[in-house]
Amino acid sequence: MAATFSQLDQDTTSKSSSSNTRSPRTRSPAPFLSKTYDLLEEGGAHDSVDDHPHGKRVVSWNAEGNGFVVWSPAEFSELTLPRYFKHSNFSSFIRQLNTYGFKKTSSKQWEFKHEKFQKGRRHMLVEIIRKKCEPSMFPAYLKASSNQQNAIIDMEETNCLTLMAENKNLRREKLELQIQIAQFKALETKLLDCLTQYNIGNHQNKTRRLC
């Protein structure tokens, strides 16, 4: 009986020891972060502009490797996003960056940075935590971009209306000119007729005098 209890104690101790020495479960970075890192690593494989579609860079790490730049949002939305995220919405991509704490650091280009998102340091991705934010939160730079787009659309509509009005005026002026040309041609015909009759009359008078 004592031997049985002793064996049970040994088994329990062995299991406990095995459980303690077992390696802890490794954390994995968020899929969004891994895919973003992957697309940058793939884009970084092309060092020259000639290697990129349409002869220009689409997205790449910045010079310091502590952030990345979307050089061409149009090509990025059309070509890159569908390959990694199965959508082509640039604004949605930026909202995702915002939820993970990325900051837009330049007013002149689409450059984003995060202290844990750096070139050659993929292992730091697990330290980036998704922020808990209200659904109504929206990055200020996206609002500015949206306002700029609305302003551009309004300007294009205004220009279109202006061009339509100018086109209508030109059509009216063209019609008026055509009417004037027709009147001048009719007047020219009358003058030629009068000149012809005058010449005939003079010829007849000269003939009578000779007779």
Coordinates of C-alpha atoms in Angstrom, one line a residue:
M1 CA 0.0 0.0 0.0
A2 CA 2.8 2.4 0.9
A3 CA 4.6 1.5 -2.3
T4 CA 1.4 2.4 -4.3
F5 CA 1.2 5.9 -2.6
S6 CA 4.9 6.4 -3.2
Q7 CA 4.5 5.6 -6.9
L8 CA 1.5 8.1 -7.2
D9 CA 3.6 10.8 -5.5
Q10 CA 6.4 10.2 -8.0
D11 CA 3.9 10.4 -11.0
T12 CA 2.4 13.6 -9.7
T13 CA 5.8 15.2 -9.1
S14 CA 6.9 14.1 -12.6
K15 CA 3.8 15.6 -14.3
S16 CA 4.2 18.9 -12.2
S17 CA 7.9 19.1 -13.2
S18 CA 7.0 18.4 -16.9
S19 CA 4.3 21.1 -16.8
N20 CA 6.7 23.7 -15.3
T21 CA 9.4 23.1 -17.8
R22 CA 7.0 23.2 -20.8
S23 CA 7.7 26.3 -22.9
P24 CA 5.0 29.1 -22.6
R25 CA 2.7 29.6 -25.6
T26 CA 4.3 32.1 -28.0
R27 CA 2.2 35.2 -28.9
S28 CA 1.6 36.0 -32.6
P29 CA 1.3 39.5 -34.0
A30 CA -2.0 40.7 -35.3
P31 CA -2.6 39.5 -39.0
F32 CA -3.0 43.1 -40.1
L33 CA 0.5 44.0 -38.7
S34 CA 2.1 40.9 -40.2
K35 CA 0.6 41.6 -43.7
T36 CA 1.6 45.2 -43.6
Y37 CA 5.1 44.2 -42.6
D38 CA 5.2 41.6 -45.4
L39 CA 4.1 44.0 -48.1
L40 CA 6.8 46.4 -47.1
E41 CA 9.5 43.7 -47.1
E42 CA 8.3 42.6 -50.5
G43 CA 8.3 46.3 -51.7
G44 CA 11.8 46.8 -50.3
A45 CA 13.1 44.0 -52.5
H46 CA 12.9 46.5 -55.4
D47 CA 15.6 49.1 -54.9
S48 CA 15.3 51.0 -58.1
V49 CA 12.3 52.9 -59.5
D50 CA 12.5 50.9 -62.8
D51 CA 11.7 47.7 -60.9
H52 CA 8.3 49.0 -59.8
P53 CA 5.0 48.9 -61.7
H54 CA 4.4 52.0 -63.8
G55 CA 8.0 53.1 -63.2
K56 CA 7.5 54.4 -59.7
R57 CA 7.6 53.2 -56.1
V58 CA 4.2 52.4 -54.6
V59 CA 5.1 51.8 -50.9
S60 CA 8.4 51.3 -49.0
W61 CA 10.2 51.8 -45.7
N62 CA 11.4 55.3 -45.1
A63 CA 15.1 56.1 -45.1
E64 CA 15.5 55.5 -41.4
G65 CA 13.6 52.3 -41.3
N66 CA 11.4 53.5 -38.5
G67 CA 8.3 54.1 -40.6
F68 CA 6.9 53.6 -44.1
V69 CA 5.6 55.8 -46.9
V70 CA 2.8 55.1 -49.4
W71 CA 4.2 57.0 -52.4
S72 CA 1.3 56.3 -54.7
P73 CA -2.1 55.8 -52.9
A74 CA -3.9 55.1 -56.2
E75 CA -1.6 52.2 -57.2
F76 CA -1.4 51.1 -53.6
S77 CA -5.2 50.8 -53.4
E78 CA -5.5 49.2 -56.8
L79 CA -2.5 46.8 -56.8
T80 CA -1.2 46.2 -53.3
L81 CA -4.2 46.1 -50.9
P82 CA -6.2 43.5 -52.8
R83 CA -3.2 41.1 -52.7
Y84 CA -2.9 41.3 -48.9
F85 CA -6.2 42.4 -47.5
K86 CA -8.8 41.5 -50.2
H87 CA -10.0 45.0 -50.5
S88 CA -8.9 48.2 -52.2
N89 CA -10.1 50.9 -49.6
F90 CA -7.1 53.1 -48.7
S91 CA -9.2 54.9 -46.0
S92 CA -10.0 51.6 -44.4
F93 CA -6.3 50.7 -44.3
I94 CA -5.5 54.0 -42.6
R95 CA -8.2 53.5 -40.0
Q96 CA -6.7 50.2 -39.2
L97 CA -3.3 51.8 -38.7
N98 CA -4.9 54.3 -36.4
T99 CA -6.4 51.6 -34.2
Y100 CA -2.9 50.2 -33.7
G101 CA -1.4 53.5 -32.7
F102 CA 0.3 54.5 -35.9
K103 CA 0.8 58.2 -36.5
K104 CA 0.9 60.1 -39.8
T105 CA 4.1 62.1 -39.5
S106 CA 4.2 64.2 -42.6
S107 CA 1.8 66.7 -44.1
K108 CA 3.4 66.4 -47.6
Q109 CA 3.2 62.6 -48.0
W110 CA 1.5 59.5 -46.6
E111 CA 4.2 58.5 -44.0
F112 CA 3.3 56.5 -40.9
K113 CA 5.3 55.5 -37.9
H114 CA 5.0 53.4 -34.8
E115 CA 7.8 52.9 -32.2
K116 CA 7.4 49.1 -32.4
F117 CA 7.1 48.9 -36.2
Q118 CA 10.6 49.0 -37.5
K119 CA 12.5 47.5 -40.4
G120 CA 14.4 44.3 -39.5
R121 CA 12.6 44.0 -36.1
R122 CA 9.6 41.8 -36.9
H123 CA 9.7 40.3 -33.4
M124 CA 8.5 43.7 -32.0
L125 CA 5.2 43.4 -33.8
V126 CA 3.7 41.3 -30.9
E127 CA 4.2 44.4 -28.6
I128 CA 1.8 46.5 -30.7
I129 CA -1.6 46.4 -29.1
R130 CA -4.9 47.3 -30.8
K131 CA -6.4 50.4 -29.2
K132 CA -9.9 50.3 -27.8
C133 CA -11.7 53.2 -29.4
E134 CA -15.2 54.4 -30.1
P135 CA -16.6 53.6 -33.5
S136 CA -17.1 57.3 -34.1
M137 CA -13.4 58.1 -33.7
F138 CA -11.8 59.1 -37.1
P139 CA -8.2 60.3 -37.7
A140 CA -8.0 64.0 -38.2
Y141 CA -5.9 63.6 -41.3
L142 CA -8.6 61.5 -42.9
K143 CA -11.1 64.2 -42.2
A144 CA -8.9 66.7 -43.8
S145 CA -8.4 64.5 -46.7
S146 CA -12.1 63.9 -47.0
N147 CA -12.7 67.7 -46.9
Q148 CA -10.1 68.2 -49.5
Q149 CA -11.7 65.7 -51.8
N150 CA -15.1 67.3 -51.3
A151 CA -13.7 70.7 -52.1
I152 CA -12.1 69.2 -55.3
I153 CA -15.4 67.7 -56.3
D154 CA -17.2 71.0 -55.7
M155 CA -14.6 72.8 -57.8
E156 CA -14.9 70.3 -60.6
E157 CA -18.7 70.6 -60.6
T158 CA -18.4 74.4 -60.7
N159 CA -15.9 74.2 -63.5
C160 CA -18.2 71.8 -65.4
L161 CA -21.2 74.2 -65.0
T162 CA -19.0 77.1 -66.2
L163 CA -17.8 75.2 -69.2
M164 CA -21.4 74.2 -70.1
A165 CA -22.5 77.8 -69.9
E166 CA -19.6 78.9 -72.0
N167 CA -20.4 76.2 -74.5
K168 CA -24.0 77.4 -74.7
N169 CA -22.9 81.0 -75.3
L170 CA -20.5 79.9 -78.0
R171 CA -23.3 77.9 -79.8
R172 CA -25.5 81.0 -79.7
E173 CA -22.7 83.2 -81.0
K174 CA -22.0 80.7 -83.8
L175 CA -25.7 80.7 -84.8
E176 CA -25.7 84.5 -84.9
L177 CA -22.6 84.6 -87.0
Q178 CA -24.1 82.1 -89.4
I179 CA -27.2 84.3 -89.8
Q180 CA -25.0 87.3 -90.4
I181 CA -22.9 85.5 -93.0
A182 CA -26.1 84.4 -94.8
Q183 CA -27.3 88.0 -94.8
F184 CA -24.0 89.2 -96.2
K185 CA -24.0 86.6 -98.9
A186 CA -27.6 87.7 -99.9
L187 CA -26.4 91.3 -100.0
E188 CA -23.4 90.3 -102.0
T189 CA -25.7 88.6 -104.5
K190 CA -27.9 91.7 -104.8
L191 CA -24.9 93.9 -105.3
L192 CA -23.5 91.6 -108.1
D193 CA -26.9 91.6 -109.8
C194 CA -27.1 95.4 -109.6
L195 CA -23.5 95.7 -111.0
T196 CA -24.4 93.3 -113.8
Q197 CA -27.5 95.3 -114.7
Y198 CA -25.5 98.5 -114.7
N199 CA -22.8 97.1 -117.0
I200 CA -25.5 95.8 -119.4
G201 CA -27.2 99.2 -119.5
N202 CA -23.9 101.0 -120.2
H203 CA -23.2 98.6 -123.0
Q204 CA -26.6 99.1 -124.6
N205 CA -26.2 102.9 -124.4
K206 CA -22.8 102.8 -126.1
T207 CA -24.3 100.6 -128.9
R208 CA -27.1 103.0 -129.5
R209 CA -24.7 106.0 -129.7
L210 CA -22.6 104.1 -132.3
C211 CA -25.6 103.4 -134.4

